[in-house]
CSV table of C-alpha atoms and ligand atoms in Angstrom, one decimal:
chain,number,residue,atom,x,y,z
A,1,MET,CA,-168.8,63.3,81.3
A,2,GLN,CA,-171.4,65.2,82.9
A,3,VAL,CA,-170.5,68.8,83.1
A,4,SER,CA,-173.0,71.5,84.9
A,5,HIS,CA,-172.2,75.3,83.9
A,6,ASN,CA,-172.5,78.4,86.3
A,7,TYR,CA,-172.9,76.0,89.0
A,8,SER,CA,-173.6,77.1,92.5
A,9,LEU,CA,-170.9,76.1,95.1
A,10,LYS,CA,-172.9,77.3,98.2
A,11,THR,CA,-173.4,73.6,99.4
A,12,HIS,CA,-169.7,72.9,98.5
A,13,ASN,CA,-168.0,75.3,100.8
A,14,THR,CA,-168.5,75.4,104.5
A,15,PHE,CA,-168.4,79.1,104.7
A,16,GLY,CA,-171.8,78.5,102.6
A,17,PHE,CA,-170.3,81.4,100.4
A,18,ASP,CA,-172.8,81.7,97.3
A,19,VAL,CA,-170.5,81.7,94.2
A,20,LEU,CA,-170.3,80.0,90.8
A,21,ALA,CA,-168.4,77.2,89.0
A,22,GLU,CA,-168.1,78.3,85.5
A,23,HIS,CA,-168.3,74.6,84.7
A,24,PHE,CA,-168.6,71.7,87.3
A,25,THR,CA,-168.0,68.1,87.4
A,26,ARG,CA,-167.2,65.2,89.5
A,27,SER,CA,-164.6,62.4,88.7
A,28,ALA,CA,-164.9,58.9,90.4
A,29,ASN,CA,-162.1,57.3,88.9
A,30,VAL,CA,-158.9,58.1,86.9
A,31,ALA,CA,-160.4,57.4,83.5
A,32,GLU,CA,-163.1,60.0,84.6
A,33,LEU,CA,-160.7,62.5,85.7
A,34,GLN,CA,-158.3,62.3,82.9
A,35,ARG,CA,-161.3,62.9,80.5
A,36,ALA,CA,-162.4,65.9,82.7
A,37,LEU,CA,-158.5,67.4,82.6
A,38,ALA,CA,-158.6,66.7,78.8
A,39,TRP,CA,-161.8,68.5,78.5
A,40,ALA,CA,-160.2,71.5,80.2
A,41,LYS,CA,-157.3,71.4,78.6
A,42,SER,CA,-158.9,71.4,75.1
A,43,ARG,CA,-161.0,74.4,76.0
A,44,GLN,CA,-157.5,76.3,77.5
A,45,LEU,CA,-159.2,76.5,81.0
A,46,PRO,CA,-157.9,76.5,84.3
A,47,VAL,CA,-158.8,73.5,86.7
A,48,PHE,CA,-159.4,73.7,90.4
A,49,ILE,CA,-159.9,70.4,92.5
A,50,LEU,CA,-162.4,70.5,95.1
A,51,GLY,CA,-162.9,68.2,98.2
A,52,ALA,CA,-165.6,69.1,100.7
A,53,GLY,CA,-164.6,72.4,100.6
A,54,SER,CA,-164.4,72.7,104.3
A,55,ASN,CA,-160.7,74.3,103.8
A,56,SER,CA,-161.3,76.9,101.0
A,57,VAL,CA,-162.3,80.7,101.1
A,58,PHE,CA,-164.0,81.6,97.6
A,59,THR,CA,-163.8,85.4,97.3
A,60,ALA,CA,-165.2,85.3,93.5
A,61,ASP,CA,-167.0,82.9,91.2
A,62,VAL,CA,-164.4,80.0,90.1
A,63,ALA,CA,-163.2,80.4,86.4
A,64,GLY,CA,-162.8,77.2,84.6
A,65,LEU,CA,-163.7,73.6,85.2
A,66,VAL,CA,-164.1,72.8,89.1
A,67,ILE,CA,-163.4,69.1,89.4
A,68,GLN,CA,-165.1,67.5,92.6
A,69,MET,CA,-163.2,64.2,93.6
A,70,ASP,CA,-165.5,61.5,93.9
A,71,PHE,CA,-163.2,58.4,94.2
A,72,ARG,CA,-164.7,56.4,96.8
A,73,GLN,CA,-162.7,53.0,97.3
A,74,LEU,CA,-162.0,51.9,100.6
A,75,GLU,CA,-159.6,49.0,101.4
A,76,PHE,CA,-158.8,47.1,104.6
A,77,LEU,CA,-155.2,45.2,104.3
A,78,ALA,CA,-154.6,42.4,106.7
A,79,PRO,CA,-152.2,43.2,109.3
A,80,ASN,CA,-148.5,42.6,109.3
A,81,ARG,CA,-145.7,43.1,111.8
A,82,THR,CA,-146.1,46.9,112.2
A,83,GLY,CA,-150.0,47.6,111.8
A,84,ALA,CA,-152.3,47.4,109.3
A,85,ALA,CA,-152.8,49.3,105.7
A,86,VAL,CA,-155.9,51.2,105.0
A,87,ILE,CA,-156.6,52.7,101.6
A,88,ALA,CA,-158.9,55.1,100.9
A,89,GLY,CA,-160.0,57.1,97.5
A,90,ALA,CA,-159.7,61.0,97.7
A,91,GLY,CA,-163.6,61.5,97.9
A,92,VAL,CA,-164.1,59.2,101.0
A,93,ASP,CA,-165.4,61.1,103.6
A,94,TRP,CA,-162.8,61.8,106.4
A,95,HIS,CA,-165.1,61.6,109.5
A,96,TRP,CA,-167.0,58.2,108.0
A,97,LEU,CA,-163.0,56.8,107.5
A,98,VAL,CA,-162.4,57.2,111.2
A,99,GLN,CA,-165.6,55.8,111.8
A,100,GLN,CA,-165.2,52.7,109.8
A,101,CYS,CA,-161.2,52.3,111.1
A,102,LEU,CA,-162.4,52.0,114.5
A,103,GLN,CA,-165.1,49.5,113.3
A,104,LYS,CA,-162.7,47.1,112.1
A,105,GLN,CA,-160.3,47.7,114.8
A,106,ARG,CA,-157.8,49.7,113.4
A,107,TYR,CA,-156.7,52.4,115.5
A,108,GLY,CA,-155.1,55.8,115.6
A,109,LEU,CA,-157.2,58.1,114.0
A,110,GLU,CA,-160.1,58.5,116.8
A,111,ASN,CA,-157.9,61.9,118.0
A,112,LEU,CA,-159.0,63.2,114.3
A,113,ALA,CA,-162.6,62.2,114.5
A,114,LEU,CA,-164.9,64.8,113.0
A,115,ILE,CA,-162.7,66.9,111.0
A,116,PRO,CA,-164.5,67.9,108.0
A,117,GLY,CA,-163.5,67.5,104.6
A,118,SER,CA,-162.5,64.3,102.2
A,119,ALA,CA,-159.6,61.8,102.7
A,120,GLY,CA,-157.8,63.6,99.6
A,121,ALA,CA,-157.3,67.0,101.1
A,122,ALA,CA,-155.8,65.4,104.5
A,123,PRO,CA,-152.4,65.4,103.3
A,124,ILE,CA,-152.5,68.8,101.8
A,125,GLN,CA,-152.4,70.5,104.9
A,126,ASN,CA,-151.6,67.5,106.9
A,127,ILE,CA,-154.7,67.8,108.9
A,128,GLY,CA,-154.1,67.8,112.9
A,129,ALA,CA,-155.9,68.0,116.3
A,130,TYR,CA,-156.1,66.7,119.8
A,131,GLY,CA,-152.3,65.6,119.9
A,132,ARG,CA,-152.2,63.7,116.3
A,133,GLU,CA,-151.5,64.5,112.5
A,134,LEU,CA,-152.4,62.7,109.8
A,135,SER,CA,-148.2,62.1,109.2
A,136,ASP,CA,-148.3,59.9,112.0
A,137,PHE,CA,-150.3,57.1,109.9
A,138,LEU,CA,-149.6,58.4,106.4
A,139,THR,CA,-147.3,56.1,104.3
A,140,ALA,CA,-147.9,56.8,100.7
A,141,VAL,CA,-150.2,58.9,98.3
A,142,GLU,CA,-151.0,58.2,95.1
A,143,ILE,CA,-151.2,60.9,92.4
A,144,LEU,CA,-151.7,62.1,89.2
A,145,ASP,CA,-149.3,64.4,88.0
A,146,ARG,CA,-151.3,66.9,85.9
A,147,THR,CA,-148.3,68.3,84.0
A,148,THR,CA,-147.4,64.5,82.9
A,149,GLY,CA,-150.4,63.0,83.0
A,150,ASP,CA,-148.7,60.1,85.1
A,151,VAL,CA,-150.1,58.4,87.9
A,152,ARG,CA,-147.8,57.8,90.8
A,153,LEU,CA,-147.1,56.6,94.7
A,154,LEU,CA,-145.3,59.1,96.4
A,155,ASN,CA,-144.0,57.6,99.6
A,156,HIS,CA,-144.0,59.5,103.1
A,157,GLU,CA,-140.9,61.6,102.8
A,158,GLN,CA,-141.8,62.5,99.6
A,159,CYS,CA,-144.8,64.3,100.9
A,160,LEU,CA,-142.9,66.7,103.0
A,161,LEU,CA,-145.7,66.8,105.3
A,162,GLY,CA,-144.9,69.8,108.3
A,163,TYR,CA,-147.4,71.6,110.8
A,164,ARG,CA,-150.4,72.4,108.3
A,165,ASP,CA,-147.9,72.0,105.6
A,166,SER,CA,-147.0,69.5,102.7
A,167,LEU,CA,-145.7,69.3,99.4
A,168,PHE,CA,-149.1,70.0,97.7
A,169,LYS,CA,-149.1,73.2,98.9
A,170,SER,CA,-145.9,74.2,97.5
A,171,ASP,CA,-145.0,75.3,93.8
A,172,GLN,CA,-143.6,71.7,93.2
A,173,GLY,CA,-146.7,69.9,94.4
A,174,ARG,CA,-149.7,72.0,93.0
A,175,ASP,CA,-150.4,70.2,89.5
A,176,LEU,CA,-150.3,66.9,91.8
A,177,ILE,CA,-153.9,65.5,92.3
A,178,VAL,CA,-154.2,63.4,95.4
A,179,LEU,CA,-156.3,59.9,94.1
A,180,ALA,CA,-155.7,57.9,97.3
A,181,ILE,CA,-153.9,58.0,100.7
A,182,HIS,CA,-152.1,54.9,102.1
A,183,LEU,CA,-152.4,55.0,106.1
A,184,ASN,CA,-150.9,52.5,108.6
A,185,LEU,CA,-153.1,52.1,111.6
A,186,ALA,CA,-152.4,50.0,114.7
A,187,VAL,CA,-154.1,47.0,115.5
A,188,GLN,CA,-153.9,47.1,119.2
A,189,ASP,CA,-156.2,49.4,121.1
A,190,LYS,CA,-153.7,52.0,122.9
A,191,PRO,CA,-155.1,55.4,122.3
A,192,LEU,CA,-153.0,58.4,122.7
A,193,CYS,CA,-155.0,61.1,125.2
A,194,HIS,CA,-152.3,63.1,126.7
A,195,TYR,CA,-153.6,66.6,124.7
A,196,ALA,CA,-155.0,68.7,127.5
A,197,SER,CA,-158.6,69.0,126.6
A,198,LEU,CA,-159.1,65.4,126.0
A,199,ALA,CA,-157.1,64.5,128.9
A,200,GLN,CA,-159.4,66.6,131.3
A,201,SER,CA,-162.7,65.3,129.2
A,202,LEU,CA,-161.6,61.9,130.3
A,203,ASP,CA,-160.7,62.8,133.6
A,204,SER,CA,-163.9,64.6,134.9
A,205,ALA,CA,-165.3,61.5,133.5
A,206,GLY,CA,-163.6,59.4,136.0
A,207,ILE,CA,-162.0,57.2,132.8
A,208,ASP,CA,-158.5,56.1,133.6
A,209,ASN,CA,-157.6,53.6,130.8
A,210,PRO,CA,-160.1,54.4,127.8
A,211,ASP,CA,-160.3,52.8,124.8
A,212,SER,CA,-160.2,54.1,121.1
A,213,GLN,CA,-164.0,53.9,121.0
A,214,THR,CA,-164.2,56.3,124.3
A,215,VAL,CA,-161.5,58.5,123.1
A,216,PHE,CA,-163.4,59.0,119.7
A,217,GLU,CA,-166.4,60.0,121.4
A,218,HIS,CA,-164.6,62.5,124.0
A,219,VAL,CA,-163.0,63.8,121.0
A,220,CYS,CA,-166.4,64.5,119.4
A,221,ALA,CA,-168.3,65.7,122.4
A,222,ILE,CA,-165.5,68.2,122.9
A,223,ARG,CA,-165.5,69.5,119.6
A,224,ARG,CA,-169.4,69.7,119.2
A,225,GLN,CA,-169.0,71.9,122.2
A,226,LYS,CA,-166.4,74.1,121.3
A,227,LEU,CA,-166.4,74.4,117.7
A,228,PRO,CA,-169.4,76.2,115.6
A,229,ASP,CA,-170.8,73.8,113.4
A,230,PRO,CA,-170.9,74.9,109.5
A,231,ALA,CA,-174.4,73.6,109.2
A,232,GLU,CA,-175.3,76.2,111.6
A,233,ILE,CA,-172.8,79.0,111.0
A,234,GLY,CA,-170.5,79.0,108.3
A,235,ASN,CA,-167.0,78.8,108.9
A,236,ALA,CA,-163.7,76.8,107.9
A,237,GLY,CA,-162.4,76.0,111.1
A,238,SER,CA,-159.2,77.8,112.5
A,239,PHE,CA,-158.6,80.6,110.0
A,240,PHE,CA,-155.0,81.5,111.0
A,241,LYS,CA,-152.2,78.4,111.9
A,242,ASN,CA,-150.6,79.1,115.2
A,243,PRO,CA,-147.3,80.8,114.5
A,244,VAL,CA,-144.3,78.9,115.2
A,245,VAL,CA,-141.9,81.9,116.4
A,246,SER,CA,-137.9,82.0,117.5
A,247,ALA,CA,-136.8,81.7,121.3
A,248,ASP,CA,-136.0,85.6,120.6
A,249,GLN,CA,-139.3,86.5,119.4
A,250,LEU,CA,-140.9,84.4,122.2
A,251,LYS,CA,-139.0,86.2,124.8
A,252,SER,CA,-139.9,89.7,123.5
A,253,LEU,CA,-143.9,88.3,123.5
A,254,LEU,CA,-143.6,87.1,127.4
A,255,SER,CA,-141.5,90.2,128.4
A,256,ASN,CA,-144.8,92.1,127.9
A,257,HIS,CA,-147.5,89.2,128.1
A,258,PRO,CA,-146.0,86.6,130.4
A,259,GLU,CA,-149.3,84.7,130.4
A,260,ALA,CA,-149.2,84.2,126.5
A,261,PRO,CA,-149.6,80.2,125.6
A,262,HIS,CA,-146.6,78.9,123.9
A,263,TYR,CA,-145.2,75.3,123.3
A,264,PRO,CA,-141.8,73.9,122.6
A,265,GLN,CA,-141.1,72.6,119.0
A,266,ASN,CA,-138.1,69.9,118.4
A,267,ASP,CA,-136.3,72.8,116.6
A,268,GLY,CA,-136.0,75.2,119.5
A,269,CYS,CA,-139.0,77.5,118.1
A,270,HIS,CA,-142.3,77.9,120.0
A,271,LYS,CA,-145.7,77.8,118.9
A,272,ILE,CA,-147.7,80.6,119.9
A,273,ALA,CA,-151.7,80.1,120.4
A,274,ALA,CA,-153.0,82.3,117.5
A,275,GLY,CA,-156.6,82.2,119.2
A,276,TRP,CA,-155.2,83.7,122.1
A,277,LEU,CA,-153.5,86.7,120.1
A,278,ILE,CA,-156.6,87.5,118.4
A,279,GLU,CA,-158.6,87.6,121.6
A,280,LYS,CA,-156.4,89.7,123.1
A,281,ALA,CA,-156.4,92.1,120.4
A,282,GLY,CA,-160.0,92.9,121.2
A,283,TRP,CA,-161.2,90.8,118.2
A,284,LYS,CA,-163.4,87.9,119.5
A,285,GLY,CA,-166.7,88.3,118.8
A,286,TYR,CA,-166.2,91.3,116.3
A,287,ARG,CA,-168.7,91.4,113.6
A,288,ARG,CA,-168.6,93.8,110.4
A,289,ASP,CA,-171.1,93.5,107.1
A,290,ARG,CA,-172.3,89.7,107.6
A,291,VAL,CA,-169.0,88.3,108.8
A,292,GLY,CA,-166.9,88.1,112.0
A,293,VAL,CA,-165.1,86.1,114.8
A,294,HIS,CA,-166.9,84.0,116.3
A,295,ALA,CA,-168.2,85.0,120.1
A,296,ASP,CA,-166.4,81.6,121.7
A,297,GLN,CA,-163.7,80.9,119.3
A,298,ALA,CA,-161.5,83.7,118.3
A,299,LEU,CA,-159.5,81.6,115.9
A,300,VAL,CA,-162.5,81.1,113.5
A,301,LEU,CA,-164.2,83.6,111.3
A,302,VAL,CA,-167.9,83.1,110.7
A,303,ASN,CA,-170.2,83.9,107.9
A,304,HIS,CA,-173.2,85.2,109.9
A,305,GLY,CA,-175.7,84.3,106.7
A,306,GLY,CA,-175.1,86.1,103.2
A,307,GLY,CA,-171.6,87.2,103.8
A,308,SER,CA,-168.8,86.9,101.1
A,309,GLY,CA,-165.4,85.6,100.5
A,310,GLN,CA,-164.2,89.2,99.8
A,311,GLN,CA,-165.7,90.3,103.2
A,312,ILE,CA,-163.7,87.5,105.2
A,313,ALA,CA,-160.5,87.9,103.4
A,314,THR,CA,-160.8,91.7,104.6
A,315,LEU,CA,-161.2,91.0,107.8
A,316,ALA,CA,-158.4,88.5,107.9
A,317,ALA,CA,-156.0,91.1,106.5
A,318,ASP,CA,-156.9,93.5,108.7
A,319,ILE,CA,-156.8,91.0,111.7
A,320,GLN,CA,-153.2,90.1,110.3
A,321,ARG,CA,-152.0,93.8,110.4
A,322,ASP,CA,-153.2,94.8,114.0
A,323,ILE,CA,-151.6,91.5,115.3
A,324,GLU,CA,-148.6,92.5,113.4
A,325,GLN,CA,-148.5,95.6,115.3
A,326,LYS,CA,-149.5,94.7,118.5
A,327,PHE,CA,-147.2,91.6,119.1
A,328,HIS,CA,-144.8,91.8,115.9
A,329,ILE,CA,-146.0,88.1,115.0
A,330,ALA,CA,-146.9,87.6,111.4
A,331,LEU,CA,-150.6,85.5,111.1
A,332,GLU,CA,-150.7,82.7,107.9
A,333,ALA,CA,-154.2,81.8,106.9
A,334,GLU,CA,-155.0,78.3,107.2
A,335,PRO,CA,-157.7,77.8,104.4
A,336,GLY,CA,-156.7,78.7,100.7
A,337,ILE,CA,-158.3,81.9,99.6
A,338,TYR,CA,-159.4,82.1,95.8
D,1,LIG,P1,-161.3,71.3,100.2
D,1,LIG,O1,-161.5,72.7,101.1
D,1,LIG,O2,-161.9,71.2,99.4
D,1,LIG,O3,-160.0,71.7,99.8
D,1,LIG,C1,-158.7,72.0,100.0
D,1,LIG,C2,-157.4,72.4,99.4
D,1,LIG,O4,-157.2,71.2,99.0
D,1,LIG,C3,-157.8,72.9,98.2
D,1,LIG,O5,-156.4,73.6,97.8
D,1,LIG,C4,-158.1,72.0,97.1
D,1,LIG,O6,-157.8,72.3,95.9
D,1,LIG,C5,-157.0,71.0,97.5
D,1,LIG,N1,-157.6,69.5,97.5
D,1,LIG,C6,-159.0,69.0,97.6
D,1,LIG,N2,-159.0,67.5,97.4
D,1,LIG,C7,-157.6,67.3,96.7
D,1,LIG,C8,-157.6,66.4,95.7
D,1,LIG,N3,-157.9,65.2,96.1
D,1,LIG,N4,-156.0,66.5,95.3
D,1,LIG,C9,-155.1,67.5,95.2
D,1,LIG,N5,-156.0,68.6,96.2
D,1,LIG,C10,-156.7,68.5,96.8
D,1,LIG,N6,-158.2,70.9,109.8
D,1,LIG,C11,-157.5,70.7,110.6
D,1,LIG,O7,-156.1,70.4,110.2
D,1,LIG,N7,-157.5,69.7,112.2
D,1,LIG,C12,-158.9,70.3,112.4
D,1,LIG,O8,-159.0,69.9,113.7
D,1,LIG,C13,-159.9,70.7,111.8
D,1,LIG,N8,-161.1,71.1,111.9
D,1,LIG,C14,-161.8,71.7,111.2
D,1,LIG,C15,-163.1,72.1,111.7
D,1,LIG,C16,-164.2,72.7,111.5
D,1,LIG,C17,-165.5,73.1,111.8
D,1,LIG,C18,-164.1,72.9,109.8
D,1,LIG,C19,-165.0,73.8,109.0
D,1,LIG,C20,-163.0,72.7,109.1
D,1,LIG,C21,-161.7,71.9,110.0
D,1,LIG,N9,-160.3,72.0,109.4
D,1,LIG,C22,-159.5,71.3,110.5
D,1,LIG,C23,-160.2,72.2,108.1
D,1,LIG,C24,-160.8,71.3,107.2
D,1,LIG,O9,-161.7,70.4,107.5
D,1,LIG,C25,-159.3,70.3,106.8
D,1,LIG,O10,-158.4,71.2,105.7
D,1,LIG,C26,-159.8,69.3,105.5
D,1,LIG,O11,-158.4,68.4,105.5
D,1,LIG,C27,-160.2,69.7,104.4
D,1,LIG,O12,-161.1,69.0,103.4
D,1,LIG,P2,-161.8,69.6,102.0
D,1,LIG,O13,-162.1,68.2,101.1
D,1,LIG,O14,-163.1,70.0,102.6
D,1,LIG,O15,-161.2,70.2,101.3
D,2,LIG,P1,-156.9,74.2,122.6
D,2,LIG,O1,-156.4,73.0,123.2
D,2,LIG,O2,-157.6,75.4,123.0
D,2,LIG,O3,-155.4,74.6,122.2
D,2,LIG,C1,-155.1,75.6,121.5
D,2,LIG,C2,-153.6,75.7,120.5
D,2,LIG,O4,-152.7,75.8,121.2
D,2,LIG,C3,-154.1,74.4,119.6
D,2,LIG,O5,-154.3,75.3,118.3
D,2,LIG,C4,-152.8,73.5,119.5
D,2,LIG,O6,-152.1,73.4,118.7
D,2,LIG,C5,-152.0,74.4,121.0
D,2,LIG,N1,-151.6,73.2,121.6
D,2,LIG,C6,-152.3,73.1,122.9
D,2,LIG,N2,-151.9,71.9,123.7
D,2,LIG,C7,-150.9,72.1,122.9
D,2,LIG,C8,-149.6,70.8,123.3
D,2,LIG,N3,-149.5,70.1,124.2
D,2,LIG,N4,-148.5,70.9,122.5
D,2,LIG,C9,-148.6,71.7,121.1
D,2,LIG,N5,-149.3,72.5,121.1
D,2,LIG,C10,-150.7,72.8,121.6
D,2,LIG,O7,-157.6,74.2,121.0
D,2,LIG,P2,-158.9,74.3,120.4
D,2,LIG,O8,-158.9,75.1,119.9
D,2,LIG,O9,-159.6,73.7,121.4
D,2,LIG,O10,-158.7,73.0,119.2
D,2,LIG,C11,-157.9,71.4,119.9
D,2,LIG,C12,-157.6,70.7,118.7
D,2,LIG,O11,-158.1,70.7,117.8
D,2,LIG,C13,-156.3,71.7,118.4
D,2,LIG,O12,-155.3,70.4,117.8
D,2,LIG,C14,-156.5,72.0,117.0
D,2,LIG,O13,-155.4,71.9,116.1
D,2,LIG,C15,-157.8,71.2,116.3
D,2,LIG,N6,-158.6,72.0,115.8
D,2,LIG,C16,-158.1,72.4,114.1
D,2,LIG,C17,-158.8,73.2,113.7
D,2,LIG,C18,-158.4,73.5,112.2
D,2,LIG,O14,-159.4,73.9,111.3
D,2,LIG,N7,-157.3,73.4,112.0
D,2,LIG,C19,-160.3,73.9,113.9
D,2,LIG,C20,-160.7,72.8,115.3
D,2,LIG,C21,-159.7,72.0,116.1
D,2,LIG,P3,-152.2,72.1,117.5
D,2,LIG,O15,-153.4,73.3,116.7
D,2,LIG,O16,-151.0,72.4,117.1
D,2,LIG,O17,-152.7,71.3,118.1
């Protein structure tokens, strides 16, 4: 097992924060992962599991052992009555997985194209975009339980997938390491394209009945146009979840701001666009120190270069306080802040 010491995580987090991992290693299979966990345990060190660092904000050097998940297996199973199973190791790059599935005529993931990160982190916040979520396809997750050392399969229900949420974010799930994800994908090419900006993009190209490859291309094009590329300006995508509020809270917001975008949920609550609240409060394009709020995407906090996780965390807390004061709505950070 190869362990690096005082290892820079600058290229392992999409904010590009220059923090050090006290110890760093990669694990490509269960035996390597078990060796790494035992190494940390024998030294009484904490362990941090890292994918591609696209949903992680490091505010300081990381104590203990950082294990980057490098499980790369990818299996396509023969179709059955309900679709076709795909099994991807935790270290598989998510966007590459979406591309491979399309090439093998396994459909559904095209709306989730260009989401950065690893397959293993996808269930952690149940990644979603353009009208689809991982939960639409996830049948099971292979995990290693750090408390017992057991390797087992959790089924869809056991993963408690919600809006940018899952078992793995809860106290009961924090010791579970995702080894692989099991998906059930369609073998018929019938993409879902009702999401407004996707429908508009297809419409303006004069496309009525797109195939999944076309949806994939349009999703990629919209994202490249709308979202800052972490390779150019450090960020972790949407910094806040869209808040879900009660009917009474929505009524109170609309009485002052009838134009506020809102979307009904199945349980009678309503989702409010966090980006709209932040823009309305005047934060869009705001800069402080070496960090700020993106000039075109109010939901994206950015590192202009040389900024720190501590500066981002302070800015995020100030935005949360301001939104609470102005709209009486609590914003919750989407990435993990460490
Ligand atoms: P990391 O940041 O490495 O890890 C995230 C969390 O998961 C950490 O707590 C980590 O400890 C834990 N973790 C990682 N791997 C494992 C594992 N194998 N087992 C257990 N725990 C693990 N998200 C969306 O939902 N929709 C989007 O459209 C979207 N767009 C984005 C656009 C940009 C430009 C960026 C930068 C981010 C975007 N995100 C989006 C957020 C991010 O891409 C996802 O959350 C992604 O799944 C994170 O993957 P990662 O491997 O980088 O996770
Ligand atoms: P958008 O289309 O401008 O919409 C703003 C917000 O309104 C979105 O976050 C979306 O919630 C919500 N919304 C829009 N139409 C909806 C509908 N019909 N039903 C329910 N909710 C609806 O958003 P955008 O910023 O351009 O992003 C496009 C998609 O990419 C969104 O799905 C977004 O989640 C995803 N994305 C996510 C991240 C991330 O880091 N998490 C980063 C970039 C983009 P939802 O978020 O629930 O879709």
